[in-house]
Tab-separated table of C-alpha atoms in Angstrom:
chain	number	residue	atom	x	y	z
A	17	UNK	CA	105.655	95.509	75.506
A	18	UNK	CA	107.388	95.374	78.774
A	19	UNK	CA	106.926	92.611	80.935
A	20	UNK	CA	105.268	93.432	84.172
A	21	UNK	CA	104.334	91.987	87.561
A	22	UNK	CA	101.116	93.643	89.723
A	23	UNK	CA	100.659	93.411	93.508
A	24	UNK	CA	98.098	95.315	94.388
A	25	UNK	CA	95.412	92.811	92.899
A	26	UNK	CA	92.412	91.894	94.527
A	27	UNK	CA	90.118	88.784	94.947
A	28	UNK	CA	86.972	87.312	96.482
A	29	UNK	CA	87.240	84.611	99.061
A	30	UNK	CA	83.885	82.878	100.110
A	31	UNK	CA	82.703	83.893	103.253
A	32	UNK	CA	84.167	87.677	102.651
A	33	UNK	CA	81.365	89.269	100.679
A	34	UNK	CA	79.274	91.200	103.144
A	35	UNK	CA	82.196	93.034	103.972
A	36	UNK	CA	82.381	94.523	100.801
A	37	UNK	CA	78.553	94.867	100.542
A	38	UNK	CA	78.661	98.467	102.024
A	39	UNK	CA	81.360	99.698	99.635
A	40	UNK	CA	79.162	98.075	95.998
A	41	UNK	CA	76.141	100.066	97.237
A	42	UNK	CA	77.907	103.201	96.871
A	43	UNK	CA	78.559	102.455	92.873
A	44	UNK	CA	76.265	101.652	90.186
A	45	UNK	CA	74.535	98.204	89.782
A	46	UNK	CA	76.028	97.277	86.254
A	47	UNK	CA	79.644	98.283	87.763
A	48	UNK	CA	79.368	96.002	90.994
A	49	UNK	CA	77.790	93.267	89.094
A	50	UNK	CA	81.833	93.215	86.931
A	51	UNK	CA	83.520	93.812	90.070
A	52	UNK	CA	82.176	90.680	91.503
A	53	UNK	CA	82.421	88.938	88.911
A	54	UNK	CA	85.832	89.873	88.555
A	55	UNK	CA	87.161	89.400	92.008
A	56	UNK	CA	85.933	86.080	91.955
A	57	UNK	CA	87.855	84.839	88.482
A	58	UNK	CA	91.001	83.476	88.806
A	59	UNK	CA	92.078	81.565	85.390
A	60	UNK	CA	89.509	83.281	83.076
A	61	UNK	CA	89.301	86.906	82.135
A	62	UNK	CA	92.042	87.522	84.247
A	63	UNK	CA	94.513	85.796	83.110
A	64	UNK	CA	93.424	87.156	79.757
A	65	UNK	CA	93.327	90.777	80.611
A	66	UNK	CA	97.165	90.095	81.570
A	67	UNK	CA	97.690	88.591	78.771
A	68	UNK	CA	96.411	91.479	76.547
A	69	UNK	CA	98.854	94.034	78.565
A	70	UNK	CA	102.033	92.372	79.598
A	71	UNK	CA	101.190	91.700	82.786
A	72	UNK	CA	103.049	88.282	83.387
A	73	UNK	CA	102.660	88.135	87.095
A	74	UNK	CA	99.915	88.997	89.229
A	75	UNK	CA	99.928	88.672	93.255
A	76	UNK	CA	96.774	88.796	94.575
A	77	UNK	CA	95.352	89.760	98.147
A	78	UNK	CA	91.865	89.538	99.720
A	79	UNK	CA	89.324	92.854	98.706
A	80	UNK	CA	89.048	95.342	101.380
A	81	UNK	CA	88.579	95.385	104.202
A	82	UNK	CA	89.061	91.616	104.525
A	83	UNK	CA	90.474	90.095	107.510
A	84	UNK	CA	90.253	93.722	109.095
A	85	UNK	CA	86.098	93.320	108.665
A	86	UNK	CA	85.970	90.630	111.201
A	87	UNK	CA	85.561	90.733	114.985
A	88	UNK	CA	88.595	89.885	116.897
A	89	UNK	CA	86.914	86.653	117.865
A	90	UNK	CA	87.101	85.142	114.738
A	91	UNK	CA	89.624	86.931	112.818
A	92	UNK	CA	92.357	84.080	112.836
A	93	UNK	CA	90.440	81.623	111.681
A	94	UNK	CA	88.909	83.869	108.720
A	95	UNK	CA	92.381	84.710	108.159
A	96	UNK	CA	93.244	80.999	107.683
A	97	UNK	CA	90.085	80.167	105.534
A	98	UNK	CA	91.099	82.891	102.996
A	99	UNK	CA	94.870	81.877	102.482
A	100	UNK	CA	94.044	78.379	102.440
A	101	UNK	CA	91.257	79.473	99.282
A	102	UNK	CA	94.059	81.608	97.524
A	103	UNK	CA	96.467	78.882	98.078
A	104	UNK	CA	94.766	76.439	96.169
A	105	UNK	CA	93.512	79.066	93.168
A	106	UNK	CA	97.341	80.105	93.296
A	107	UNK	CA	98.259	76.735	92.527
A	108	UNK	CA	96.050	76.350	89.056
A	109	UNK	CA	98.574	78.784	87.375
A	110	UNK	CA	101.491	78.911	89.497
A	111	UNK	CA	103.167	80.372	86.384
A	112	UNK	CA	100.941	83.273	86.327
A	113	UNK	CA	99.684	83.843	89.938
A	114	UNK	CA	100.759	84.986	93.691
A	115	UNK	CA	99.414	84.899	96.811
A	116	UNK	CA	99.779	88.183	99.697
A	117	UNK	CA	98.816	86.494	103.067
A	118	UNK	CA	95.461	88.019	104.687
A	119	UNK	CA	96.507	88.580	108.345
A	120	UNK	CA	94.391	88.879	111.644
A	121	UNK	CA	96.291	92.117	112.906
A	122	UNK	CA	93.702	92.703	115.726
A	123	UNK	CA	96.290	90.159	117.759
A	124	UNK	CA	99.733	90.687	116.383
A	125	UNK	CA	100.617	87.279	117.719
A	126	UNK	CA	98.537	85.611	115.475
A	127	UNK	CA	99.260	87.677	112.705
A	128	UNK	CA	102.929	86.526	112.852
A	129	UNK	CA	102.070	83.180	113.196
A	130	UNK	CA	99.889	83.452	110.667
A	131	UNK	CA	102.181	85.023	108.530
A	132	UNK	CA	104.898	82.655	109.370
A	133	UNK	CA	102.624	79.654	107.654
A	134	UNK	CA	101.518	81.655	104.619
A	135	UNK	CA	105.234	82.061	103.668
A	136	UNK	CA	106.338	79.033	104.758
A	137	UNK	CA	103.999	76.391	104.248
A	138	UNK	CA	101.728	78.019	100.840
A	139	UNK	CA	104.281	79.514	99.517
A	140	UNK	CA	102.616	82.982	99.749
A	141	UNK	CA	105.160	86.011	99.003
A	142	UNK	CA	104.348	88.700	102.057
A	143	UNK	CA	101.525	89.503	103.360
A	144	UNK	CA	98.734	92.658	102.604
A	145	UNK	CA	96.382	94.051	105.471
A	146	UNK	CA	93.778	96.983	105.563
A	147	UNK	CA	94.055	100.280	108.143
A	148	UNK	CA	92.624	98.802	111.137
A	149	UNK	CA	88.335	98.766	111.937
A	150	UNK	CA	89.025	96.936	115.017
A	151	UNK	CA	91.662	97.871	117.584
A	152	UNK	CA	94.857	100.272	117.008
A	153	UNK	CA	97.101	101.400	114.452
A	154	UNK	CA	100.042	98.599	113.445
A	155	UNK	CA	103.239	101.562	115.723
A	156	UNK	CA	101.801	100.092	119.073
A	157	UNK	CA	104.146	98.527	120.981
A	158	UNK	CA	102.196	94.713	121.168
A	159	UNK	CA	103.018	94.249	117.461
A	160	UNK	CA	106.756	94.764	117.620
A	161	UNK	CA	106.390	90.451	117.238
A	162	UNK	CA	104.852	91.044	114.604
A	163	UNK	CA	107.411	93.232	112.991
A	164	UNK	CA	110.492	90.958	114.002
A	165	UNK	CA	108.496	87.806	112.065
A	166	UNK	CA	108.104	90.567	109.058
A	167	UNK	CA	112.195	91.010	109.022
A	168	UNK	CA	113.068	87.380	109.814
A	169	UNK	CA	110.839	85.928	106.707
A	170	UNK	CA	112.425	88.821	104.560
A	171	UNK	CA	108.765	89.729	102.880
A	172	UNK	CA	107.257	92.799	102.426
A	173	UNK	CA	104.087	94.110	103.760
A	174	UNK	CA	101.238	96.230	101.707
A	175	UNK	CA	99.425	98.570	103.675
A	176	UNK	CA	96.190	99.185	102.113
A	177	UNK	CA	93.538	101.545	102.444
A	178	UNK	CA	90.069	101.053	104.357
A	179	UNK	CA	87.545	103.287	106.030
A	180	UNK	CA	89.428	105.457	108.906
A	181	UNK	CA	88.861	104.332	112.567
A	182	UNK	CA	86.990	107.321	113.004
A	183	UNK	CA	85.837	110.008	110.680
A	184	UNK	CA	88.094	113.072	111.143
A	185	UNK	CA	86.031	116.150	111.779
A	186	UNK	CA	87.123	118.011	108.626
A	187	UNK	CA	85.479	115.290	106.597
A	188	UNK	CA	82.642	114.811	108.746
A	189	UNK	CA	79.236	115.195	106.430
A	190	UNK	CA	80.994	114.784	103.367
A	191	UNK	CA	81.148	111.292	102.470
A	192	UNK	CA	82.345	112.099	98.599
A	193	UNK	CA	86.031	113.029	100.504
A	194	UNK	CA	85.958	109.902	102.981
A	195	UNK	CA	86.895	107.042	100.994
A	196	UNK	CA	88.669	106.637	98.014
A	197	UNK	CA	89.065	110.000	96.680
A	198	UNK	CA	90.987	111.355	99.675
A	199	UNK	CA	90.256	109.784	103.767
A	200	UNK	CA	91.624	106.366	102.598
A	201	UNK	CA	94.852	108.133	101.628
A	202	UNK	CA	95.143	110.208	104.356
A	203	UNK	CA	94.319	107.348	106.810
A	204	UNK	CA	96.873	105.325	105.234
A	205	UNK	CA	99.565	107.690	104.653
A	206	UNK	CA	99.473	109.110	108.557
A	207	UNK	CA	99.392	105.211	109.277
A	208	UNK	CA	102.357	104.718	107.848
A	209	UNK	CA	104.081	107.683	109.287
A	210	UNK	CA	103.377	106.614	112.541
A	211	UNK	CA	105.195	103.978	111.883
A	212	UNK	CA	108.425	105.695	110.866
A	213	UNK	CA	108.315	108.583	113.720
A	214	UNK	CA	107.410	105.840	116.300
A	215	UNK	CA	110.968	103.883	115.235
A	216	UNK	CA	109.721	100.490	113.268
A	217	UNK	CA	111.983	100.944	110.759
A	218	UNK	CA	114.817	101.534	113.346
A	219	UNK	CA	113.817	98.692	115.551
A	220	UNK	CA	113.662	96.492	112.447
A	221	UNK	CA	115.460	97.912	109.844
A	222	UNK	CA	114.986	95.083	107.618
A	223	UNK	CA	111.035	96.017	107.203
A	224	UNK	CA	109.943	96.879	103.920
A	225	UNK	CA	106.818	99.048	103.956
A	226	UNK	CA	104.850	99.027	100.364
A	227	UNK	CA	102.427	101.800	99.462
A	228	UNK	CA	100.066	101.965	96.923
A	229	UNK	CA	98.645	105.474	94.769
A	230	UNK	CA	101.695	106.961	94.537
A	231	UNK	CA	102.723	106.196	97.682
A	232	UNK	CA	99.734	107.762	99.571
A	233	UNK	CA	101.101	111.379	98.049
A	234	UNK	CA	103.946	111.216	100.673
A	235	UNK	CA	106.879	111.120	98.831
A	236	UNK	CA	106.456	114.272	97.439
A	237	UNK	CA	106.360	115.813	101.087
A	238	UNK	CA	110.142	114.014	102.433
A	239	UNK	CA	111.523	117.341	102.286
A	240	UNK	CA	109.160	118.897	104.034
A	241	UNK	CA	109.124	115.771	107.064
A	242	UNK	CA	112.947	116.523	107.494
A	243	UNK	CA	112.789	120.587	107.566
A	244	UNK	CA	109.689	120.034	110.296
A	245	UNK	CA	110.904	117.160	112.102
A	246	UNK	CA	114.038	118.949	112.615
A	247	UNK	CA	112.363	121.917	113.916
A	248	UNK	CA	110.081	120.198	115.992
A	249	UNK	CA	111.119	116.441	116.762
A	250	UNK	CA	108.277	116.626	120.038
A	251	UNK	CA	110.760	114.587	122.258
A	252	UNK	CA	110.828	111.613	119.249
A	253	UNK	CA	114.496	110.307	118.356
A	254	UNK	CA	115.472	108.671	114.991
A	255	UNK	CA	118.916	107.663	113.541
A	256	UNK	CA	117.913	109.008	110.405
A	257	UNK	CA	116.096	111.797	108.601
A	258	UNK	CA	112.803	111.119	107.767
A	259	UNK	CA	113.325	111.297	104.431
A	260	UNK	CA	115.935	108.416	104.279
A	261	UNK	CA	113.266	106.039	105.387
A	262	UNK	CA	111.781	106.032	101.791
A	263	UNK	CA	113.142	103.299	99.333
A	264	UNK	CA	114.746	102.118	102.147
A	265	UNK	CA	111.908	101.004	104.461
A	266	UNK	CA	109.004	102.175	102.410
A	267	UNK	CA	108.867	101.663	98.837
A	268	UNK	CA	105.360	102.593	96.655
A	269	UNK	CA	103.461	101.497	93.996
A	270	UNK	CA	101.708	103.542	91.072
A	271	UNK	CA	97.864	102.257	91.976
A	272	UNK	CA	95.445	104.472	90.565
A	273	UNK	CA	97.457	107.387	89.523
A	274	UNK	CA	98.489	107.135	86.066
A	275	UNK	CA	99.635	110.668	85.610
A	276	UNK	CA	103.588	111.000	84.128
A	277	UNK	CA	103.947	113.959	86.290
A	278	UNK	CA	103.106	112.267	89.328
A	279	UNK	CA	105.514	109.122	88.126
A	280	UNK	CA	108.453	111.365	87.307
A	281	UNK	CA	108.066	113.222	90.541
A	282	UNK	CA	107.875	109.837	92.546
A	283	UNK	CA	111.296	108.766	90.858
A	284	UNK	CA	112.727	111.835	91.678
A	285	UNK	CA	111.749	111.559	95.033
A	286	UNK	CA	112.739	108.077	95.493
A	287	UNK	CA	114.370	106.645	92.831
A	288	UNK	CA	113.902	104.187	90.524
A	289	UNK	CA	114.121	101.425	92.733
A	290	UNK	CA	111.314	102.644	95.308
A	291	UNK	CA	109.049	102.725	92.290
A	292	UNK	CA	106.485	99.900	91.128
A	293	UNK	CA	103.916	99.273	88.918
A	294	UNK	CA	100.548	98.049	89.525
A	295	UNK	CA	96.973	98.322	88.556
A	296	UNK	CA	94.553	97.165	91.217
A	297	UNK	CA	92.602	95.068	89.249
A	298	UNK	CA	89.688	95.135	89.385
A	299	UNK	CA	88.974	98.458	90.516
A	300	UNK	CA	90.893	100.224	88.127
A	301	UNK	CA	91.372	99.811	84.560
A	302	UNK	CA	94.598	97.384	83.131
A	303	UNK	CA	94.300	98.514	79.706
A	304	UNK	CA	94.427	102.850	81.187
A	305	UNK	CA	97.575	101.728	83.487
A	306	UNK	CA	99.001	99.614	80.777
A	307	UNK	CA	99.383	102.339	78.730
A	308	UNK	CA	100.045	105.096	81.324
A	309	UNK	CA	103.286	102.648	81.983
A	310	UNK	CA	104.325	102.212	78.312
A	311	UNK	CA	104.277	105.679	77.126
A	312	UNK	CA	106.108	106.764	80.544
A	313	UNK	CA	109.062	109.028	79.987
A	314	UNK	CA	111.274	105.920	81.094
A	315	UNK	CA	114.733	105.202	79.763
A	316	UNK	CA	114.082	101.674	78.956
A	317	UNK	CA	116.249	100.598	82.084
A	318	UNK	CA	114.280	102.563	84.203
A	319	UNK	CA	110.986	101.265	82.914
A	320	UNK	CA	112.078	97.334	83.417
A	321	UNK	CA	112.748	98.599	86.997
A	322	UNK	CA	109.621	99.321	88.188
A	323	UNK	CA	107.652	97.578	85.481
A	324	UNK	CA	108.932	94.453	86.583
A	325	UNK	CA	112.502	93.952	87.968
A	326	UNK	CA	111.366	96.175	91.355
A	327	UNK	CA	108.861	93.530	92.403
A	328	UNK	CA	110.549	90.230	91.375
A	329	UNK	CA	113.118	91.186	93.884
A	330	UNK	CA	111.229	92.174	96.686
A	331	UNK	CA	108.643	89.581	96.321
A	332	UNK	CA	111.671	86.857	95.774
A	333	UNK	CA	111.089	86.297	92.563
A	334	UNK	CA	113.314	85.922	88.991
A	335	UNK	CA	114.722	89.173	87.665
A	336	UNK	CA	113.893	89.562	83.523
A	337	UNK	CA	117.622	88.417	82.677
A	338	UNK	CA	117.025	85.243	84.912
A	339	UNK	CA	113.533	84.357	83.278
A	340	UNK	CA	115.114	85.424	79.955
């Protein structure tokens, strides 16, 4: 079994919980009751459920929407409560566990500073935030701080999914297409865009930009953003191609789609080293990703890459031949 390190893994911090209220009303009762029990298990039946598959690193990060739930009046400080909570489950099983920082984005300031103590002072190995509820999307010009602190402390950053700022007309009265099972992705992926076509990764080329489900489904499209953008660039100037952006500036992980095809396309796009595995526990099932992962049609090179190998180095941590 190949060894394997998860970052798209989710906990509970106290005080967070009627945030995620609106989201366990949507799924059965039996089914919330293990998610919550789940997310707020640290040393017990998760650390057992990694042990069962491989996993021999997990990095967690706050459940949705987090940080991004609160009002911009108390964000910081909710920010700091949950790190400071992670921190000290982190440091339990230090040998086992991670910490992404929870960030007040509504004041990019903050976030960096923030951010800056996560890293610095617990230790934490980048940081994860939600699409925005309160305020604007992450391109605007204010949180160009935030991206210089990003590049300076040489961490990644996890955009994740949440409920859109606004429901887009075309899903408007049909709530079955406005989370999970497609607005979430769109949300995130056009987030994410902005922030290539509005010149992050040329301002701060040392930004790396992590993905989850397959990357959002935009990898399989970087054709398509260089034939467009080169048709129509609308008066917006890069150094590069759109397409060169991926792997270097945005890198993905397989969340939630554990489909070969969709793997082997995602390596073709990007190769191997813009490719990771995860699982976000505990929404989606170890033991069905697990497998999806080991029965891959992976070279076994390949599959140490993004099982593993991937991760440790962007998250600063020992390659397989240095924990060997």
């Amino acid at each position: 079994m190949t060894p394997k390190i998860t970052f798209e893994e989710h906990f509970m911090a106290p005080g967070f919980e009627s945030h995620s209220a609106g989201f366990l009303r949507l799924i059965p009762e039996a089914e919330a009751q293990v998610l919550t029990r789940r997310l707020a298990d640290f040393d017990g039946e998760r650390i057992e459920i990694m042990d069962r598959h491989g996993i021999a690193r997990s990095v967690l990060s706050l459940t949705g929407p987090g940080v991004q739930g609160e009002p911009p009046e108390t964000a910081a400080d909710a920010a700091r409560r949950a790190n400071d909570f992670l921190a000290a489950q982190v440091a339990r099983r230090p040998d086992r566990l991670s910490g992404l920082a929870a960030l007040p984005m509504h004041d990019p300031e903050a976030a960096a500073a923030e951010l800056r103590r996560a890293v610095e002072d617990l230790g934490f190995r980048g940081a994860l935030a939600n699409s925005p509820l309160h305020g604007g999307y992450f391109d605007a010009p204010g949180y160009d701080v935030f991206w210089a602190e990003i590049e300076a402390l040489g961490v990644p950053f996890y955009l994740h999914p949440s409920n859109a700022l606004a429901v887009p007309p075309v899903l408007a009265g049909m709530p079955v297409l406005q989370g999970a099972t497609w607005g979430w992705g769109v949300d995130t992926g056009s987030h994410a865009l902005r922030l290539l076509f509005s010149g992050v990764f040329d301002r701060f080329p040392g930004v790396k930009l992590v993905l989850g489900h397959m990357g959002e489904a935009l990898p399989y499209l970087r054709w398509r953003f260089d034939s467009r953008f080169a048709a129509y660039p609308m008066g917006v100037e890069l150094k590069r191609p759109p397409s060169e952006y991926f792997t270097r500036n945005i890198v993905i992980t397989t969340t939630g789609v554990c489909s070969h095809a969709a793997l082997t396309g995602a390596i073709g796009e990007m190769g191997a080293r813009g490719v990771m595995f995860s699982v976000d526990y505990p929404y989606e099932d170890t033991a069905a990703a697990a497998e999806f992962i080991e029965t891959a049609p992976l070279d076994p090179a390949t599959r140490a890459m993004v099982c593993h190998d991937n991760a440790a180095a962007l998250l600063g941590l020992p390659l397989l031949a240095e924990a060997a």
